[in-house]
């Protein structure tokens, strides 16, 4: 039997009907995001501030995204976009990129990289509730269980006082949880912008 026969086709549906490659692509950002707080903490320890970190990251992101968009969509990088779509993605960027980033770095500075990352992981809680209220997306039983687990984990985290920074107060968790909330709001806005439009992910993330 050849190796090609043993290899799983990632385009095949999983038990839920969704191709496995979709789950892999959804997991990849989580892995990459895991490296971010570690570098953030090193920068904070070296004397950096949350505002400095946010400005550097946003500038680097903007330059890379615009270059990628121009290369892939020249000569009409914003083809098909309307002013309404541009406004939606811009507001999503205000929440999910600007405000969220500043809260993330402020959280790293106050509670450390590990606790901050755990607080930000409550993003699905806010995204699910906002999507339920504004987009009418259904809330299945497994999603409900996941929300309960997230809330329970946040309560445990509040009383743990662990992580790589000591002496933080429970109120300091408002920074990573606030970041999760605005990130969730940004995701819902992006989903709304993609509904029945010709906008591409590259256009959306660049705006």
mmCIF file with all atom_site columns, C-alpha atoms in Angstrom:
data_model
loop_
_atom_site.group_PDB
_atom_site.id
_atom_site.type_symbol
_atom_site.label_atom_id
_atom_site.label_alt_id
_atom_site.label_comp_id
_atom_site.label_asym_id
_atom_site.label_entity_id
_atom_site.label_seq_id
_atom_site.pdbx_PDB_ins_code
_atom_site.Cartn_x
_atom_site.Cartn_y
_atom_site.Cartn_z
_atom_site.occupancy
_atom_site.B_iso_or_equiv
_atom_site.pdbx_formal_charge
_atom_site.auth_seq_id
_atom_site.auth_comp_id
_atom_site.auth_asym_id
_atom_site.auth_atom_id
_atom_site.pdbx_PDB_model_num
ATOM 1   C CA . UNK A 1 1   ? 0.000   0.000  0.000   1.00 0.00 ? 1   UNK A CA 1
ATOM 2   C CA . UNK A 1 2   ? 1.488   3.333  -1.032  1.00 0.00 ? 2   UNK A CA 1
ATOM 3   C CA . UNK A 1 3   ? 1.897   6.333  1.208   1.00 0.00 ? 3   UNK A CA 1
ATOM 4   C CA . UNK A 1 4   ? -0.612  8.277  -0.874  1.00 0.00 ? 4   UNK A CA 1
ATOM 5   C CA . UNK A 1 5   ? -3.327  5.859  0.194   1.00 0.00 ? 5   UNK A CA 1
ATOM 6   C CA . UNK A 1 6   ? -2.550  6.373  3.884   1.00 0.00 ? 6   UNK A CA 1
ATOM 7   C CA . UNK A 1 7   ? -2.470  10.142 3.714   1.00 0.00 ? 7   UNK A CA 1
ATOM 8   C CA . UNK A 1 8   ? -5.604  11.906 4.937   1.00 0.00 ? 8   UNK A CA 1
ATOM 9   C CA . UNK A 1 9   ? -7.211  14.313 2.477   1.00 0.00 ? 9   UNK A CA 1
ATOM 10  C CA . UNK A 1 10  ? -7.511  17.563 4.421   1.00 0.00 ? 10  UNK A CA 1
ATOM 11  C CA . UNK A 1 11  ? -10.185 18.756 2.029   1.00 0.00 ? 11  UNK A CA 1
ATOM 12  C CA . UNK A 1 12  ? -12.459 15.934 3.166   1.00 0.00 ? 12  UNK A CA 1
ATOM 13  C CA . UNK A 1 13  ? -15.245 16.813 5.611   1.00 0.00 ? 13  UNK A CA 1
ATOM 14  C CA . UNK A 1 14  ? -14.762 15.988 9.281   1.00 0.00 ? 14  UNK A CA 1
ATOM 15  C CA . UNK A 1 15  ? -17.464 14.430 11.454  1.00 0.00 ? 15  UNK A CA 1
ATOM 16  C CA . UNK A 1 16  ? -19.074 17.876 11.695  1.00 0.00 ? 16  UNK A CA 1
ATOM 17  C CA . UNK A 1 17  ? -19.159 18.299 7.917   1.00 0.00 ? 17  UNK A CA 1
ATOM 18  C CA . UNK A 1 18  ? -16.458 20.985 7.908   1.00 0.00 ? 18  UNK A CA 1
ATOM 19  C CA . UNK A 1 19  ? -13.205 20.269 5.995   1.00 0.00 ? 19  UNK A CA 1
ATOM 20  C CA . UNK A 1 20  ? -10.263 19.606 8.299   1.00 0.00 ? 20  UNK A CA 1
ATOM 21  C CA . UNK A 1 21  ? -8.237  22.303 6.564   1.00 0.00 ? 21  UNK A CA 1
ATOM 22  C CA . UNK A 1 22  ? -10.688 24.884 7.974   1.00 0.00 ? 22  UNK A CA 1
ATOM 23  C CA . UNK A 1 23  ? -9.858  23.770 11.523  1.00 0.00 ? 23  UNK A CA 1
ATOM 24  C CA . UNK A 1 24  ? -6.143  23.811 10.716  1.00 0.00 ? 24  UNK A CA 1
ATOM 25  C CA . UNK A 1 25  ? -6.357  27.364 9.371   1.00 0.00 ? 25  UNK A CA 1
ATOM 26  C CA . UNK A 1 26  ? -8.342  28.413 12.445  1.00 0.00 ? 26  UNK A CA 1
ATOM 27  C CA . UNK A 1 27  ? -5.701  26.889 14.746  1.00 0.00 ? 27  UNK A CA 1
ATOM 28  C CA . UNK A 1 28  ? -2.729  28.474 12.978  1.00 0.00 ? 28  UNK A CA 1
ATOM 29  C CA . UNK A 1 29  ? -3.483  32.065 14.124  1.00 0.00 ? 29  UNK A CA 1
ATOM 30  C CA . UNK A 1 30  ? -3.812  30.819 17.713  1.00 0.00 ? 30  UNK A CA 1
ATOM 31  C CA . UNK A 1 31  ? -0.345  29.284 17.501  1.00 0.00 ? 31  UNK A CA 1
ATOM 32  C CA . UNK A 1 32  ? 1.143   32.438 16.011  1.00 0.00 ? 32  UNK A CA 1
ATOM 33  C CA . UNK A 1 33  ? -0.658  34.649 18.520  1.00 0.00 ? 33  UNK A CA 1
ATOM 34  C CA . UNK A 1 34  ? 0.917   32.566 21.282  1.00 0.00 ? 34  UNK A CA 1
ATOM 35  C CA . UNK A 1 35  ? 4.338   33.927 20.392  1.00 0.00 ? 35  UNK A CA 1
ATOM 36  C CA . UNK A 1 36  ? 3.169   37.554 20.565  1.00 0.00 ? 36  UNK A CA 1
ATOM 37  C CA . UNK A 1 37  ? 2.794   37.968 24.346  1.00 0.00 ? 37  UNK A CA 1
ATOM 38  C CA . UNK A 1 38  ? 6.228   36.455 24.913  1.00 0.00 ? 38  UNK A CA 1
ATOM 39  C CA . UNK A 1 39  ? 7.894   39.107 22.761  1.00 0.00 ? 39  UNK A CA 1
ATOM 40  C CA . UNK A 1 40  ? 5.588   41.745 24.252  1.00 0.00 ? 40  UNK A CA 1
ATOM 41  C CA . UNK A 1 41  ? 6.754   40.847 27.760  1.00 0.00 ? 41  UNK A CA 1
ATOM 42  C CA . UNK A 1 42  ? 10.411  41.040 26.714  1.00 0.00 ? 42  UNK A CA 1
ATOM 43  C CA . UNK A 1 43  ? 9.797   44.494 25.282  1.00 0.00 ? 43  UNK A CA 1
ATOM 44  C CA . UNK A 1 44  ? 8.019   45.656 28.444  1.00 0.00 ? 44  UNK A CA 1
ATOM 45  C CA . UNK A 1 45  ? 10.875  44.338 30.595  1.00 0.00 ? 45  UNK A CA 1
ATOM 46  C CA . UNK A 1 46  ? 13.279  46.349 28.442  1.00 0.00 ? 46  UNK A CA 1
ATOM 47  C CA . UNK A 1 47  ? 11.431  49.570 29.256  1.00 0.00 ? 47  UNK A CA 1
ATOM 48  C CA . UNK A 1 48  ? 8.802   49.737 26.530  1.00 0.00 ? 48  UNK A CA 1
ATOM 49  C CA . UNK A 1 49  ? 5.242   50.974 27.088  1.00 0.00 ? 49  UNK A CA 1
ATOM 50  C CA . UNK A 1 50  ? 1.872   49.700 25.876  1.00 0.00 ? 50  UNK A CA 1
ATOM 51  C CA . UNK A 1 51  ? 1.418   52.709 23.586  1.00 0.00 ? 51  UNK A CA 1
ATOM 52  C CA . UNK A 1 52  ? 4.855   52.302 22.009  1.00 0.00 ? 52  UNK A CA 1
ATOM 53  C CA . UNK A 1 53  ? 4.223   48.609 21.410  1.00 0.00 ? 53  UNK A CA 1
ATOM 54  C CA . UNK A 1 54  ? 0.803   49.227 19.860  1.00 0.00 ? 54  UNK A CA 1
ATOM 55  C CA . UNK A 1 55  ? 2.130   51.921 17.507  1.00 0.00 ? 55  UNK A CA 1
ATOM 56  C CA . UNK A 1 56  ? 5.041   49.762 16.314  1.00 0.00 ? 56  UNK A CA 1
ATOM 57  C CA . UNK A 1 57  ? 2.839   46.722 15.714  1.00 0.00 ? 57  UNK A CA 1
ATOM 58  C CA . UNK A 1 58  ? 0.124   48.655 13.899  1.00 0.00 ? 58  UNK A CA 1
ATOM 59  C CA . UNK A 1 59  ? 2.642   50.442 11.668  1.00 0.00 ? 59  UNK A CA 1
ATOM 60  C CA . UNK A 1 60  ? 4.404   47.182 10.780  1.00 0.00 ? 60  UNK A CA 1
ATOM 61  C CA . UNK A 1 61  ? 1.059   45.473 10.114  1.00 0.00 ? 61  UNK A CA 1
ATOM 62  C CA . UNK A 1 62  ? -0.187  48.312 7.941   1.00 0.00 ? 62  UNK A CA 1
ATOM 63  C CA . UNK A 1 63  ? 2.955   48.408 5.794   1.00 0.00 ? 63  UNK A CA 1
ATOM 64  C CA . UNK A 1 64  ? 2.987   44.633 5.260   1.00 0.00 ? 64  UNK A CA 1
ATOM 65  C CA . UNK A 1 65  ? -0.732  44.426 4.507   1.00 0.00 ? 65  UNK A CA 1
ATOM 66  C CA . UNK A 1 66  ? -0.683  47.275 2.015   1.00 0.00 ? 66  UNK A CA 1
ATOM 67  C CA . UNK A 1 67  ? 2.332   45.795 0.241   1.00 0.00 ? 67  UNK A CA 1
ATOM 68  C CA . UNK A 1 68  ? 0.644   42.391 0.060   1.00 0.00 ? 68  UNK A CA 1
ATOM 69  C CA . UNK A 1 69  ? -2.609  43.921 -1.195  1.00 0.00 ? 69  UNK A CA 1
ATOM 70  C CA . UNK A 1 70  ? -0.852  45.977 -3.880  1.00 0.00 ? 70  UNK A CA 1
ATOM 71  C CA . UNK A 1 71  ? 1.140   42.963 -5.066  1.00 0.00 ? 71  UNK A CA 1
ATOM 72  C CA . UNK A 1 72  ? -1.861  40.628 -5.212  1.00 0.00 ? 72  UNK A CA 1
ATOM 73  C CA . UNK A 1 73  ? -4.485  43.079 -6.506  1.00 0.00 ? 73  UNK A CA 1
ATOM 74  C CA . UNK A 1 74  ? -2.638  45.556 -8.704  1.00 0.00 ? 74  UNK A CA 1
ATOM 75  C CA . UNK A 1 75  ? -3.766  47.824 -10.340 1.00 0.00 ? 75  UNK A CA 1
ATOM 76  C CA . UNK A 1 76  ? -7.110  47.954 -8.471  1.00 0.00 ? 76  UNK A CA 1
ATOM 77  C CA . UNK A 1 77  ? -6.401  46.972 -4.854  1.00 0.00 ? 77  UNK A CA 1
ATOM 78  C CA . UNK A 1 78  ? -9.759  48.250 -3.572  1.00 0.00 ? 78  UNK A CA 1
ATOM 79  C CA . UNK A 1 79  ? -11.836 47.016 -6.485  1.00 0.00 ? 79  UNK A CA 1
ATOM 80  C CA . UNK A 1 80  ? -15.435 46.198 -5.577  1.00 0.00 ? 80  UNK A CA 1
ATOM 81  C CA . UNK A 1 81  ? -15.424 48.035 -2.258  1.00 0.00 ? 81  UNK A CA 1
ATOM 82  C CA . UNK A 1 82  ? -18.036 50.646 -1.414  1.00 0.00 ? 82  UNK A CA 1
ATOM 83  C CA . UNK A 1 83  ? -17.767 53.456 1.112   1.00 0.00 ? 83  UNK A CA 1
ATOM 84  C CA . UNK A 1 84  ? -20.069 51.515 3.453   1.00 0.00 ? 84  UNK A CA 1
ATOM 85  C CA . UNK A 1 85  ? -17.776 48.480 3.346   1.00 0.00 ? 85  UNK A CA 1
ATOM 86  C CA . UNK A 1 86  ? -14.681 50.590 3.902   1.00 0.00 ? 86  UNK A CA 1
ATOM 87  C CA . UNK A 1 87  ? -16.368 52.192 6.924   1.00 0.00 ? 87  UNK A CA 1
ATOM 88  C CA . UNK A 1 88  ? -17.349 48.808 8.390   1.00 0.00 ? 88  UNK A CA 1
ATOM 89  C CA . UNK A 1 89  ? -13.840 47.369 8.095   1.00 0.00 ? 89  UNK A CA 1
ATOM 90  C CA . UNK A 1 90  ? -12.322 50.631 9.357   1.00 0.00 ? 90  UNK A CA 1
ATOM 91  C CA . UNK A 1 91  ? -14.472 50.543 12.498  1.00 0.00 ? 91  UNK A CA 1
ATOM 92  C CA . UNK A 1 92  ? -13.586 46.863 12.932  1.00 0.00 ? 92  UNK A CA 1
ATOM 93  C CA . UNK A 1 93  ? -9.938  47.901 12.771  1.00 0.00 ? 93  UNK A CA 1
ATOM 94  C CA . UNK A 1 94  ? -10.537 50.634 15.339  1.00 0.00 ? 94  UNK A CA 1
ATOM 95  C CA . UNK A 1 95  ? -11.794 47.997 17.773  1.00 0.00 ? 95  UNK A CA 1
ATOM 96  C CA . UNK A 1 96  ? -9.933  44.833 16.807  1.00 0.00 ? 96  UNK A CA 1
ATOM 97  C CA . UNK A 1 97  ? -6.607  46.414 15.935  1.00 0.00 ? 97  UNK A CA 1
ATOM 98  C CA . UNK A 1 98  ? -6.117  49.759 17.651  1.00 0.00 ? 98  UNK A CA 1
ATOM 99  C CA . UNK A 1 99  ? -8.068  49.545 20.923  1.00 0.00 ? 99  UNK A CA 1
ATOM 100 C CA . UNK A 1 100 ? -7.518  45.815 21.253  1.00 0.00 ? 100 UNK A CA 1
ATOM 101 C CA . UNK A 1 101 ? -3.770  46.078 20.791  1.00 0.00 ? 101 UNK A CA 1
ATOM 102 C CA . UNK A 1 102 ? -3.382  48.806 23.392  1.00 0.00 ? 102 UNK A CA 1
ATOM 103 C CA . UNK A 1 103 ? -5.385  46.773 25.923  1.00 0.00 ? 103 UNK A CA 1
ATOM 104 C CA . UNK A 1 104 ? -3.326  43.675 25.116  1.00 0.00 ? 104 UNK A CA 1
ATOM 105 C CA . UNK A 1 105 ? -0.026  45.420 25.785  1.00 0.00 ? 105 UNK A CA 1
ATOM 106 C CA . UNK A 1 106 ? -1.392  47.096 28.908  1.00 0.00 ? 106 UNK A CA 1
ATOM 107 C CA . UNK A 1 107 ? -2.464  43.668 30.122  1.00 0.00 ? 107 UNK A CA 1
ATOM 108 C CA . UNK A 1 108 ? 0.956   42.156 29.473  1.00 0.00 ? 108 UNK A CA 1
ATOM 109 C CA . UNK A 1 109 ? 2.510   45.001 31.443  1.00 0.00 ? 109 UNK A CA 1
ATOM 110 C CA . UNK A 1 110 ? 0.218   44.450 34.446  1.00 0.00 ? 110 UNK A CA 1
ATOM 111 C CA . UNK A 1 111 ? -0.454  40.699 34.675  1.00 0.00 ? 111 UNK A CA 1
ATOM 112 C CA . UNK A 1 112 ? 2.241   39.179 32.478  1.00 0.00 ? 112 UNK A CA 1
ATOM 113 C CA . UNK A 1 113 ? 2.200   37.200 29.250  1.00 0.00 ? 113 UNK A CA 1
ATOM 114 C CA . UNK A 1 114 ? 0.607   33.939 30.405  1.00 0.00 ? 114 UNK A CA 1
ATOM 115 C CA . UNK A 1 115 ? -2.294  35.391 32.419  1.00 0.00 ? 115 UNK A CA 1
ATOM 116 C CA . UNK A 1 116 ? -2.919  38.035 29.773  1.00 0.00 ? 116 UNK A CA 1
ATOM 117 C CA . UNK A 1 117 ? -3.150  35.361 27.069  1.00 0.00 ? 117 UNK A CA 1
ATOM 118 C CA . UNK A 1 118 ? -5.583  33.370 29.184  1.00 0.00 ? 118 UNK A CA 1
ATOM 119 C CA . UNK A 1 119 ? -7.777  36.443 29.632  1.00 0.00 ? 119 UNK A CA 1
ATOM 120 C CA . UNK A 1 120 ? -7.750  37.198 25.912  1.00 0.00 ? 120 UNK A CA 1
ATOM 121 C CA . UNK A 1 121 ? -8.850  33.602 25.240  1.00 0.00 ? 121 UNK A CA 1
ATOM 122 C CA . UNK A 1 122 ? -12.326 34.646 26.410  1.00 0.00 ? 122 UNK A CA 1
ATOM 123 C CA . UNK A 1 123 ? -12.743 36.324 23.018  1.00 0.00 ? 123 UNK A CA 1
ATOM 124 C CA . UNK A 1 124 ? -15.113 33.567 21.753  1.00 0.00 ? 124 UNK A CA 1
ATOM 125 C CA . UNK A 1 125 ? -17.453 34.385 24.646  1.00 0.00 ? 125 UNK A CA 1
ATOM 126 C CA . UNK A 1 126 ? -17.938 37.961 23.457  1.00 0.00 ? 126 UNK A CA 1
ATOM 127 C CA . UNK A 1 127 ? -17.883 37.087 19.764  1.00 0.00 ? 127 UNK A CA 1
ATOM 128 C CA . UNK A 1 128 ? -20.575 34.434 20.264  1.00 0.00 ? 128 UNK A CA 1
ATOM 129 C CA . UNK A 1 129 ? -22.865 36.676 22.288  1.00 0.00 ? 129 UNK A CA 1
ATOM 130 C CA . UNK A 1 130 ? -22.452 39.612 19.904  1.00 0.00 ? 130 UNK A CA 1
ATOM 131 C CA . UNK A 1 131 ? -22.992 37.403 16.862  1.00 0.00 ? 131 UNK A CA 1
ATOM 132 C CA . UNK A 1 132 ? -26.102 35.985 18.503  1.00 0.00 ? 132 UNK A CA 1
ATOM 133 C CA . UNK A 1 133 ? -27.520 39.428 19.174  1.00 0.00 ? 133 UNK A CA 1
ATOM 134 C CA . UNK A 1 134 ? -26.500 41.314 16.021  1.00 0.00 ? 134 UNK A CA 1
ATOM 135 C CA . UNK A 1 135 ? -26.116 38.656 13.334  1.00 0.00 ? 135 UNK A CA 1
ATOM 136 C CA . UNK A 1 136 ? -28.674 36.148 14.521  1.00 0.00 ? 136 UNK A CA 1
ATOM 137 C CA . UNK A 1 137 ? -26.154 33.300 14.463  1.00 0.00 ? 137 UNK A CA 1
ATOM 138 C CA . UNK A 1 138 ? -27.476 30.240 16.338  1.00 0.00 ? 138 UNK A CA 1
ATOM 139 C CA . UNK A 1 139 ? -26.090 29.233 19.720  1.00 0.00 ? 139 UNK A CA 1
ATOM 140 C CA . UNK A 1 140 ? -25.701 25.457 19.772  1.00 0.00 ? 140 UNK A CA 1
ATOM 141 C CA . UNK A 1 141 ? -25.426 23.316 22.905  1.00 0.00 ? 141 UNK A CA 1
ATOM 142 C CA . UNK A 1 142 ? -21.688 22.683 22.470  1.00 0.00 ? 142 UNK A CA 1
ATOM 143 C CA . UNK A 1 143 ? -21.062 26.406 22.051  1.00 0.00 ? 143 UNK A CA 1
ATOM 144 C CA . UNK A 1 144 ? -23.061 27.020 25.219  1.00 0.00 ? 144 UNK A CA 1
ATOM 145 C CA . UNK A 1 145 ? -20.932 24.523 27.106  1.00 0.00 ? 145 UNK A CA 1
ATOM 146 C CA . UNK A 1 146 ? -17.816 26.228 25.768  1.00 0.00 ? 146 UNK A CA 1
ATOM 147 C CA . UNK A 1 147 ? -19.031 29.589 27.069  1.00 0.00 ? 147 UNK A CA 1
ATOM 148 C CA . UNK A 1 148 ? -19.650 28.121 30.526  1.00 0.00 ? 148 UNK A CA 1
ATOM 149 C CA . UNK A 1 149 ? -16.134 26.672 30.525  1.00 0.00 ? 149 UNK A CA 1
ATOM 150 C CA . UNK A 1 150 ? -14.659 30.047 29.513  1.00 0.00 ? 150 UNK A CA 1
ATOM 151 C CA . UNK A 1 151 ? -16.516 31.888 32.260  1.00 0.00 ? 151 UNK A CA 1
ATOM 152 C CA . UNK A 1 152 ? -15.494 29.269 34.822  1.00 0.00 ? 152 UNK A CA 1
ATOM 153 C CA . UNK A 1 153 ? -11.883 29.494 33.683  1.00 0.00 ? 153 UNK A CA 1
ATOM 154 C CA . UNK A 1 154 ? -11.962 33.278 34.030  1.00 0.00 ? 154 UNK A CA 1
ATOM 155 C CA . UNK A 1 155 ? -13.226 32.986 37.606  1.00 0.00 ? 155 UNK A CA 1
ATOM 156 C CA . UNK A 1 156 ? -10.470 30.500 38.469  1.00 0.00 ? 156 UNK A CA 1
ATOM 157 C CA . UNK A 1 157 ? -7.921  32.758 36.786  1.00 0.00 ? 157 UNK A CA 1
ATOM 158 C CA . UNK A 1 158 ? -9.070  35.724 38.871  1.00 0.00 ? 158 UNK A CA 1
ATOM 159 C CA . UNK A 1 159 ? -8.327  33.901 42.111  1.00 0.00 ? 159 UNK A CA 1
ATOM 160 C CA . UNK A 1 160 ? -5.160  32.145 40.953  1.00 0.00 ? 160 UNK A CA 1
ATOM 161 C CA . UNK A 1 161 ? -2.854  35.194 41.193  1.00 0.00 ? 161 UNK A CA 1
ATOM 162 C CA . UNK A 1 162 ? -0.336  33.167 39.181  1.00 0.00 ? 162 UNK A CA 1
ATOM 163 C CA . UNK A 1 163 ? 1.601   33.866 36.014  1.00 0.00 ? 163 UNK A CA 1
ATOM 164 C CA . UNK A 1 164 ? 4.979   35.454 35.372  1.00 0.00 ? 164 UNK A CA 1
ATOM 165 C CA . UNK A 1 165 ? 4.090   38.716 37.150  1.00 0.00 ? 165 UNK A CA 1
ATOM 166 C CA . UNK A 1 166 ? 3.264   38.731 40.854  1.00 0.00 ? 166 UNK A CA 1
ATOM 167 C CA . UNK A 1 167 ? 1.196   41.147 42.903  1.00 0.00 ? 167 UNK A CA 1
ATOM 168 C CA . UNK A 1 168 ? -1.443  41.932 40.286  1.00 0.00 ? 168 UNK A CA 1
ATOM 169 C CA . UNK A 1 169 ? -4.992  42.734 41.333  1.00 0.00 ? 169 UNK A CA 1
ATOM 170 C CA . UNK A 1 170 ? -8.173  41.084 39.961  1.00 0.00 ? 170 UNK A CA 1
ATOM 171 C CA . UNK A 1 171 ? -9.154  44.419 38.395  1.00 0.00 ? 171 UNK A CA 1
ATOM 172 C CA . UNK A 1 172 ? -6.026  44.224 36.231  1.00 0.00 ? 172 UNK A CA 1
ATOM 173 C CA . UNK A 1 173 ? -7.761  41.414 34.332  1.00 0.00 ? 173 UNK A CA 1
ATOM 174 C CA . UNK A 1 174 ? -10.063 44.076 32.887  1.00 0.00 ? 174 UNK A CA 1
ATOM 175 C CA . UNK A 1 175 ? -7.307  44.829 30.363  1.00 0.00 ? 175 UNK A CA 1
ATOM 176 C CA . UNK A 1 176 ? -7.038  41.373 28.733  1.00 0.00 ? 176 UNK A CA 1
ATOM 177 C CA . UNK A 1 177 ? -10.779 40.760 29.095  1.00 0.00 ? 177 UNK A CA 1
ATOM 178 C CA . UNK A 1 178 ? -11.465 44.197 27.609  1.00 0.00 ? 178 UNK A CA 1
ATOM 179 C CA . UNK A 1 179 ? -9.152  43.287 24.731  1.00 0.00 ? 179 UNK A CA 1
ATOM 180 C CA . UNK A 1 180 ? -11.114 40.063 24.235  1.00 0.00 ? 180 UNK A CA 1
ATOM 181 C CA . UNK A 1 181 ? -14.357 42.051 24.138  1.00 0.00 ? 181 UNK A CA 1
ATOM 182 C CA . UNK A 1 182 ? -13.197 44.529 21.497  1.00 0.00 ? 182 UNK A CA 1
ATOM 183 C CA . UNK A 1 183 ? -11.553 41.738 19.479  1.00 0.00 ? 183 UNK A CA 1
ATOM 184 C CA . UNK A 1 184 ? -14.874 39.904 19.554  1.00 0.00 ? 184 UNK A CA 1
ATOM 185 C CA . UNK A 1 185 ? -16.690 43.044 18.428  1.00 0.00 ? 185 UNK A CA 1
ATOM 186 C CA . UNK A 1 186 ? -14.194 43.453 15.600  1.00 0.00 ? 186 UNK A CA 1
ATOM 187 C CA . UNK A 1 187 ? -14.788 39.877 14.432  1.00 0.00 ? 187 UNK A CA 1
ATOM 188 C CA . UNK A 1 188 ? -18.552 40.395 14.367  1.00 0.00 ? 188 UNK A CA 1
ATOM 189 C CA . UNK A 1 189 ? -18.157 43.608 12.367  1.00 0.00 ? 189 UNK A CA 1
ATOM 190 C CA . UNK A 1 190 ? -15.898 41.842 9.893   1.00 0.00 ? 190 UNK A CA 1
ATOM 191 C CA . UNK A 1 191 ? -18.386 39.020 9.504   1.00 0.00 ? 191 UNK A CA 1
ATOM 192 C CA . UNK A 1 192 ? -21.103 41.572 8.846   1.00 0.00 ? 192 UNK A CA 1
ATOM 193 C CA . UNK A 1 193 ? -18.909 43.251 6.246   1.00 0.00 ? 193 UNK A CA 1
ATOM 194 C CA . UNK A 1 194 ? -18.319 39.966 4.428   1.00 0.00 ? 194 UNK A CA 1
ATOM 195 C CA . UNK A 1 195 ? -22.045 39.195 4.183   1.00 0.00 ? 195 UNK A CA 1
ATOM 196 C CA . UNK A 1 196 ? -23.181 39.244 0.524   1.00 0.00 ? 196 UNK A CA 1
ATOM 197 C CA . UNK A 1 197 ? -20.192 41.316 -0.636  1.00 0.00 ? 197 UNK A CA 1
ATOM 198 C CA . UNK A 1 198 ? -17.236 40.839 -2.938  1.00 0.00 ? 198 UNK A CA 1
ATOM 199 C CA . UNK A 1 199 ? -14.725 42.064 -0.344  1.00 0.00 ? 199 UNK A CA 1
ATOM 200 C CA . UNK A 1 200 ? -11.659 39.866 0.068   1.00 0.00 ? 200 UNK A CA 1
ATOM 201 C CA . UNK A 1 201 ? -9.947  39.020 3.384   1.00 0.00 ? 201 UNK A CA 1
ATOM 202 C CA . UNK A 1 202 ? -6.825  40.885 2.226   1.00 0.00 ? 202 UNK A CA 1
ATOM 203 C CA . UNK A 1 203 ? -8.836  44.035 1.523   1.00 0.00 ? 203 UNK A CA 1
ATOM 204 C CA . UNK A 1 204 ? -10.573 43.793 4.883   1.00 0.00 ? 204 UNK A CA 1
ATOM 205 C CA . UNK A 1 205 ? -7.446  43.238 6.972   1.00 0.00 ? 205 UNK A CA 1
ATOM 206 C CA . UNK A 1 206 ? -5.585  46.021 5.145   1.00 0.00 ? 206 UNK A CA 1
ATOM 207 C CA . UNK A 1 207 ? -8.345  48.572 5.813   1.00 0.00 ? 207 UNK A CA 1
#
